[in-house]
């Protein structure tokens, strides 16, 4: 009966109107396990303020936090739990991994925090009620019960009716346990709330699927130079490319010393210091990436860039990359999950993929190169028959800008291996004629990007029999097969563009997503034993290499896409994507290269 009286008294006290984070600043003397001694101060990690407000906002039913490790992602709900015990009591369940983990956690961390918060310490059972304070369950003097249990043990997720469910590191939970835990809260009614915290897990796991139902707020800063608001992006962290020792290995002291973060808009470089991060965080705001989500579902994401040295991150990244090149990707996986708070997928597009040079020089001929028999249209594999008139399997692709053009000449084998023969920045369409002549490329194997200077490109293509290409957002295009059935392909059927009564050219559209995925897969292999190889010469220039690292695969509004990183030039990447499109169209690569087996091997001339 006394307990009930206490509950009524608490209920009649005027609610504390201060935001939860401010209440915690006033009442939490110290965070026992924190590297920052003394009182809790939200300015040390300002992103947790909005998180803490959402945790106690009665309109919010779900809070999903995916963030880097050691950046207060568990601290925010822990501190808020103090506020809840004191101001919004109700049955609460804190879920760690196993029951043993939960017990350790309760003893070494959570209860120590409660001792540092006077309003909570006051509610702790003492004296004759001491038995109500156990490591796995605490019954507070205001009637609230808090269980601290393991999520792996399914019986912990059953029976109880819970107002406050807090689940930590959900990426490690067994499949389906998040949903089981949530059902406890549903049983409580409309006041119930689920709070999940995690580092990055795996693509499409329970944690990331849950996060996708939220408004996906991303921590951003405003550039002090140009005012542009932007997320903290790993792609904008850069270090000296020449930070290497005599043997060509990374010099990590030099890497750390030269690392800086670039504004994605004005290219101002921010030096790597706690002070810089404090200044940028002071302008911090969360921006919803999925504003159409239900207002009840709130998500927060931030990465280590707001809380940790960028130079240190660069070193971690480069060490992980070195391990990955030797076949162990686990460090790279951890970097993505723990530092960037991103889901790992087996097919991760690492945009800083390093291209290995392949032991030949630009302009050299290649004995693996295939050919097209103009009589049959068939593709012939090397060694080629002694016959004149065969068309070399060699494409010119061109990215057309306003006042200059980027060109790639690439030679292909009938099996889908390829070698870059030439690349160059040129000024006029006539320069393409020169290259076409020099490398003996057939006019119908010259492809020009018509996405930018569309009409000019159409006119030049019409004059010379070149083919226009336009990349767009469609994933596939419908083709009519011979039997009348529809075939979906990564490129469109040929469309005729009529320029005048005597001039016309042909244009194909190609899927930016699927063709660039194809290119990414081709690029990954330089070992002939592993399938078709994709090669560049020893004397390839740095501009080309840099441009090939200019885009990354990202998901926006639930859609995957290849997106330019900041304003990095990506012209050679587009040229190589057109090469992949052309090779797909000729069925040298892609699924139709296997299904149709168009390769015609010469009989060897018995
Ligand atoms: Zn700027």
Short mmCIF file of N, CA and C in Angstrom, two decimals, residues 456-552:
data_model
loop_
_atom_site.label_atom_id
_atom_site.label_comp_id
_atom_site.label_asym_id
_atom_site.label_seq_id
_atom_site.Cartn_x
_atom_site.Cartn_y
_atom_site.Cartn_z
N UNK A 456 25.21 18.23 -79.95
CA UNK A 456 26.53 18.20 -80.60
C UNK A 456 26.99 16.77 -80.81
N UNK A 457 26.81 15.95 -79.78
CA UNK A 457 27.25 14.56 -79.85
C UNK A 457 26.45 13.80 -80.91
N UNK A 458 25.14 14.01 -80.91
CA UNK A 458 24.30 13.36 -81.94
C UNK A 458 24.79 13.71 -83.34
N UNK A 459 25.10 14.99 -83.56
CA UNK A 459 25.51 15.45 -84.89
C UNK A 459 26.84 14.79 -85.29
N UNK A 460 27.81 14.73 -84.35
CA UNK A 460 29.11 14.11 -84.65
C UNK A 460 28.95 12.63 -84.91
N UNK A 461 28.07 11.98 -84.11
CA UNK A 461 27.84 10.54 -84.30
C UNK A 461 27.22 10.28 -85.67
N UNK A 462 26.27 11.15 -86.07
CA UNK A 462 25.60 10.97 -87.35
C UNK A 462 26.59 11.09 -88.51
N UNK A 463 27.52 12.03 -88.40
CA UNK A 463 28.50 12.24 -89.46
C UNK A 463 29.38 11.02 -89.66
N UNK A 464 29.73 10.32 -88.55
CA UNK A 464 30.81 9.33 -88.63
C UNK A 464 30.39 7.89 -88.33
N UNK A 465 29.10 7.71 -88.00
CA UNK A 465 28.67 6.35 -87.68
C UNK A 465 29.05 5.91 -86.27
N UNK A 466 29.37 6.87 -85.39
CA UNK A 466 29.63 6.55 -83.99
C UNK A 466 28.29 6.31 -83.29
N UNK A 467 28.37 5.76 -82.06
CA UNK A 467 27.16 5.44 -81.30
C UNK A 467 27.06 6.35 -80.08
N UNK A 468 25.88 6.91 -79.85
CA UNK A 468 25.67 7.76 -78.67
C UNK A 468 25.18 6.90 -77.51
N UNK A 469 25.67 7.22 -76.31
CA UNK A 469 25.24 6.51 -75.10
C UNK A 469 24.77 7.52 -74.06
N UNK A 470 23.74 7.14 -73.32
CA UNK A 470 23.28 8.00 -72.22
C UNK A 470 23.00 7.11 -71.01
N UNK A 471 23.71 7.39 -69.92
CA UNK A 471 23.45 6.65 -68.67
C UNK A 471 22.26 7.27 -67.96
N UNK A 472 21.37 6.44 -67.39
CA UNK A 472 20.29 7.04 -66.61
C UNK A 472 19.93 6.16 -65.42
N UNK A 473 18.86 6.52 -64.72
CA UNK A 473 18.56 5.91 -63.43
C UNK A 473 17.80 4.59 -63.50
N UNK A 474 17.33 4.22 -64.68
CA UNK A 474 16.57 2.97 -64.76
C UNK A 474 17.48 1.78 -64.50
N UNK A 475 17.00 0.78 -63.77
CA UNK A 475 17.86 -0.39 -63.53
C UNK A 475 17.93 -1.32 -64.74
N UNK A 476 16.82 -1.47 -65.46
CA UNK A 476 16.78 -2.36 -66.63
C UNK A 476 15.89 -1.76 -67.71
N UNK A 477 16.00 -2.32 -68.92
CA UNK A 477 15.21 -1.86 -70.07
C UNK A 477 14.63 -3.09 -70.75
N UNK A 478 13.40 -2.96 -71.21
CA UNK A 478 12.73 -4.11 -71.82
C UNK A 478 13.12 -4.22 -73.29
N UNK A 479 13.51 -5.43 -73.69
CA UNK A 479 13.79 -5.74 -75.10
C UNK A 479 12.81 -6.81 -75.55
N UNK A 480 12.44 -6.74 -76.81
CA UNK A 480 11.62 -7.82 -77.38
C UNK A 480 12.54 -8.92 -77.89
N UNK A 481 12.38 -10.11 -77.33
CA UNK A 481 13.19 -11.23 -77.82
C UNK A 481 12.62 -11.76 -79.12
N UNK A 482 13.38 -12.67 -79.79
CA UNK A 482 12.93 -13.24 -81.06
C UNK A 482 11.60 -13.98 -80.92
N UNK A 483 11.44 -14.65 -79.76
CA UNK A 483 10.23 -15.45 -79.56
C UNK A 483 9.07 -14.59 -79.02
N UNK A 484 9.27 -13.25 -79.03
CA UNK A 484 8.19 -12.38 -78.58
C UNK A 484 8.19 -12.12 -77.08
N UNK A 485 9.02 -12.86 -76.36
CA UNK A 485 9.09 -12.65 -74.91
C UNK A 485 9.94 -11.40 -74.61
N UNK A 486 9.64 -10.82 -73.45
CA UNK A 486 10.40 -9.64 -73.04
C UNK A 486 11.67 -10.06 -72.30
N UNK A 487 12.78 -9.42 -72.67
CA UNK A 487 14.06 -9.66 -71.97
C UNK A 487 14.46 -8.35 -71.30
N UNK A 488 14.83 -8.43 -70.02
CA UNK A 488 15.30 -7.23 -69.32
C UNK A 488 16.82 -7.16 -69.43
N UNK A 489 17.31 -6.02 -69.90
CA UNK A 489 18.76 -5.85 -70.02
C UNK A 489 19.19 -4.55 -69.35
N UNK A 490 20.51 -4.45 -69.10
CA UNK A 490 21.07 -3.26 -68.44
C UNK A 490 21.21 -2.07 -69.41
N UNK A 491 20.84 -2.27 -70.68
CA UNK A 491 20.93 -1.20 -71.68
C UNK A 491 19.66 -1.25 -72.53
N UNK A 492 19.36 -0.14 -73.15
CA UNK A 492 18.09 -0.07 -73.89
C UNK A 492 18.27 -0.56 -75.32
N UNK A 493 17.16 -0.89 -76.00
CA UNK A 493 17.26 -1.15 -77.43
C UNK A 493 17.75 0.12 -78.14
N UNK A 494 18.23 -0.09 -79.35
CA UNK A 494 18.74 1.03 -80.13
C UNK A 494 17.61 1.98 -80.49
N UNK A 495 17.85 3.27 -80.28
CA UNK A 495 16.84 4.24 -80.67
C UNK A 495 17.44 5.11 -81.78
N UNK A 496 16.66 5.35 -82.82
CA UNK A 496 17.15 6.15 -83.94
C UNK A 496 16.82 7.62 -83.68
N UNK A 497 17.84 8.47 -83.79
CA UNK A 497 17.61 9.90 -83.63
C UNK A 497 17.77 10.54 -85.01
N UNK A 498 16.69 11.15 -85.50
CA UNK A 498 16.74 11.77 -86.82
C UNK A 498 17.07 13.25 -86.66
N UNK A 499 18.18 13.67 -87.30
CA UNK A 499 18.62 15.05 -87.15
C UNK A 499 18.15 15.90 -88.33
N UNK A 500 18.15 15.31 -89.52
CA UNK A 500 17.61 15.99 -90.71
C UNK A 500 17.18 14.87 -91.64
N UNK A 501 16.66 15.20 -92.83
CA UNK A 501 16.20 14.11 -93.67
C UNK A 501 17.34 13.23 -94.17
N UNK A 502 18.59 13.70 -94.02
CA UNK A 502 19.70 12.86 -94.46
C UNK A 502 20.58 12.38 -93.33
N UNK A 503 20.35 12.91 -92.14
CA UNK A 503 21.24 12.56 -91.04
C UNK A 503 20.50 11.93 -89.88
N UNK A 504 21.07 10.82 -89.41
CA UNK A 504 20.53 10.24 -88.17
C UNK A 504 21.65 9.50 -87.45
N UNK A 505 21.44 9.24 -86.15
CA UNK A 505 22.40 8.42 -85.42
C UNK A 505 21.63 7.51 -84.49
N UNK A 506 22.36 6.62 -83.79
CA UNK A 506 21.71 5.70 -82.87
C UNK A 506 22.14 5.98 -81.44
N UNK A 507 21.20 5.83 -80.55
CA UNK A 507 21.52 6.05 -79.14
C UNK A 507 21.01 4.86 -78.32
N UNK A 508 21.82 4.48 -77.33
CA UNK A 508 21.40 3.48 -76.34
C UNK A 508 21.46 4.13 -74.97
N UNK A 509 20.48 3.80 -74.13
CA UNK A 509 20.55 4.20 -72.72
C UNK A 509 21.15 3.05 -71.95
N UNK A 510 21.85 3.37 -70.86
CA UNK A 510 22.39 2.29 -70.00
C UNK A 510 22.14 2.62 -68.55
N UNK A 511 22.03 1.55 -67.76
CA UNK A 511 21.70 1.70 -66.35
C UNK A 511 22.93 2.11 -65.56
N UNK A 512 22.89 3.30 -65.02
CA UNK A 512 24.00 3.80 -64.24
C UNK A 512 24.34 2.84 -63.10
N UNK A 513 23.31 2.33 -62.42
CA UNK A 513 23.54 1.43 -61.28
C UNK A 513 24.13 0.09 -61.74
N UNK A 514 23.44 -0.57 -62.66
CA UNK A 514 23.84 -1.93 -62.98
C UNK A 514 25.12 -2.00 -63.81
N UNK A 515 25.32 -1.05 -64.70
CA UNK A 515 26.55 -1.07 -65.49
C UNK A 515 27.75 -0.72 -64.61
N UNK A 516 27.55 0.25 -63.70
CA UNK A 516 28.67 0.58 -62.81
C UNK A 516 28.95 -0.54 -61.82
N UNK A 517 27.92 -1.28 -61.42
CA UNK A 517 28.15 -2.48 -60.62
C UNK A 517 28.97 -3.49 -61.40
N UNK A 518 28.62 -3.66 -62.67
CA UNK A 518 29.37 -4.58 -63.53
C UNK A 518 30.83 -4.15 -63.60
N UNK A 519 31.03 -2.86 -63.83
CA UNK A 519 32.40 -2.34 -63.90
C UNK A 519 33.13 -2.61 -62.59
N UNK A 520 32.45 -2.36 -61.46
CA UNK A 520 33.10 -2.56 -60.16
C UNK A 520 33.53 -4.01 -59.99
N UNK A 521 32.67 -4.94 -60.43
CA UNK A 521 33.04 -6.36 -60.31
C UNK A 521 34.19 -6.71 -61.24
N UNK A 522 34.15 -6.19 -62.46
CA UNK A 522 35.25 -6.46 -63.40
C UNK A 522 36.57 -5.93 -62.84
N UNK A 523 36.49 -4.72 -62.28
CA UNK A 523 37.70 -4.07 -61.80
C UNK A 523 38.38 -4.83 -60.67
N UNK A 524 37.59 -5.60 -59.94
CA UNK A 524 38.14 -6.25 -58.75
C UNK A 524 39.14 -7.33 -59.08
N UNK A 525 39.16 -7.82 -60.31
CA UNK A 525 40.02 -8.97 -60.57
C UNK A 525 41.21 -8.66 -61.47
N UNK A 526 42.40 -8.95 -60.96
CA UNK A 526 43.60 -8.84 -61.79
C UNK A 526 44.31 -10.18 -61.89
N UNK A 527 43.63 -11.23 -61.42
CA UNK A 527 44.23 -12.57 -61.41
C UNK A 527 43.51 -13.46 -62.43
N UNK A 528 44.19 -13.84 -63.52
CA UNK A 528 43.53 -14.62 -64.58
C UNK A 528 42.91 -15.91 -64.06
N UNK A 529 43.45 -16.46 -62.95
CA UNK A 529 42.90 -17.71 -62.40
C UNK A 529 41.51 -17.49 -61.83
N UNK A 530 41.17 -16.24 -61.49
CA UNK A 530 39.89 -15.94 -60.86
C UNK A 530 38.81 -15.50 -61.85
N UNK A 531 39.10 -15.56 -63.14
CA UNK A 531 38.12 -15.11 -64.12
C UNK A 531 38.68 -13.96 -64.94
N UNK A 532 37.82 -13.28 -65.70
CA UNK A 532 38.32 -12.20 -66.56
C UNK A 532 39.06 -11.14 -65.76
N UNK A 533 40.12 -10.63 -66.33
CA UNK A 533 40.89 -9.60 -65.65
C UNK A 533 40.59 -8.23 -66.25
N UNK A 534 40.90 -7.22 -65.49
CA UNK A 534 40.67 -5.84 -65.92
C UNK A 534 41.96 -5.11 -65.63
N UNK A 535 42.65 -4.63 -66.67
CA UNK A 535 44.03 -4.18 -66.48
C UNK A 535 44.27 -2.74 -66.91
N UNK A 536 45.26 -2.15 -66.24
CA UNK A 536 45.76 -0.84 -66.66
C UNK A 536 47.27 -0.94 -66.80
N UNK A 537 47.89 -0.12 -67.65
CA UNK A 537 49.33 -0.24 -67.90
C UNK A 537 50.17 0.32 -66.74
N UNK A 538 51.45 -0.04 -66.74
CA UNK A 538 52.38 0.45 -65.71
C UNK A 538 52.53 1.96 -65.73
N UNK A 539 52.42 2.56 -66.92
CA UNK A 539 52.67 4.00 -67.01
C UNK A 539 51.36 4.79 -67.00
N UNK A 540 50.35 4.25 -66.35
CA UNK A 540 49.07 4.96 -66.23
C UNK A 540 49.28 6.23 -65.39
N UNK A 541 48.55 7.31 -65.70
CA UNK A 541 48.75 8.57 -64.98
C UNK A 541 47.88 8.66 -63.73
N UNK A 542 48.30 9.50 -62.80
CA UNK A 542 47.60 9.65 -61.52
C UNK A 542 46.21 10.25 -61.68
N UNK A 543 46.05 11.11 -62.67
CA UNK A 543 44.74 11.73 -62.88
C UNK A 543 43.69 10.65 -63.18
N UNK A 544 44.07 9.72 -64.05
CA UNK A 544 43.17 8.61 -64.36
C UNK A 544 42.84 7.83 -63.09
N UNK A 545 43.86 7.47 -62.33
CA UNK A 545 43.65 6.65 -61.13
C UNK A 545 42.75 7.38 -60.14
N UNK A 546 42.98 8.68 -59.98
CA UNK A 546 42.16 9.46 -59.04
C UNK A 546 40.71 9.50 -59.50
N UNK A 547 40.50 9.68 -60.80
CA UNK A 547 39.13 9.77 -61.32
C UNK A 547 38.37 8.45 -61.17
N UNK A 548 39.10 7.34 -61.21
CA UNK A 548 38.43 6.05 -61.04
C UNK A 548 37.95 5.86 -59.60
N UNK A 549 38.44 6.71 -58.69
CA UNK A 549 38.00 6.62 -57.29
C UNK A 549 37.05 7.75 -56.93
N UNK A 550 36.25 8.17 -57.89
CA UNK A 550 35.47 9.39 -57.69
C UNK A 550 34.02 9.15 -57.30
N UNK A 551 33.59 7.89 -57.28
CA UNK A 551 32.18 7.63 -56.96
C UNK A 551 32.07 6.51 -55.96
N UNK A 552 30.96 6.50 -55.24
CA UNK A 552 30.70 5.39 -54.33
C UNK A 552 29.24 4.98 -54.44
#
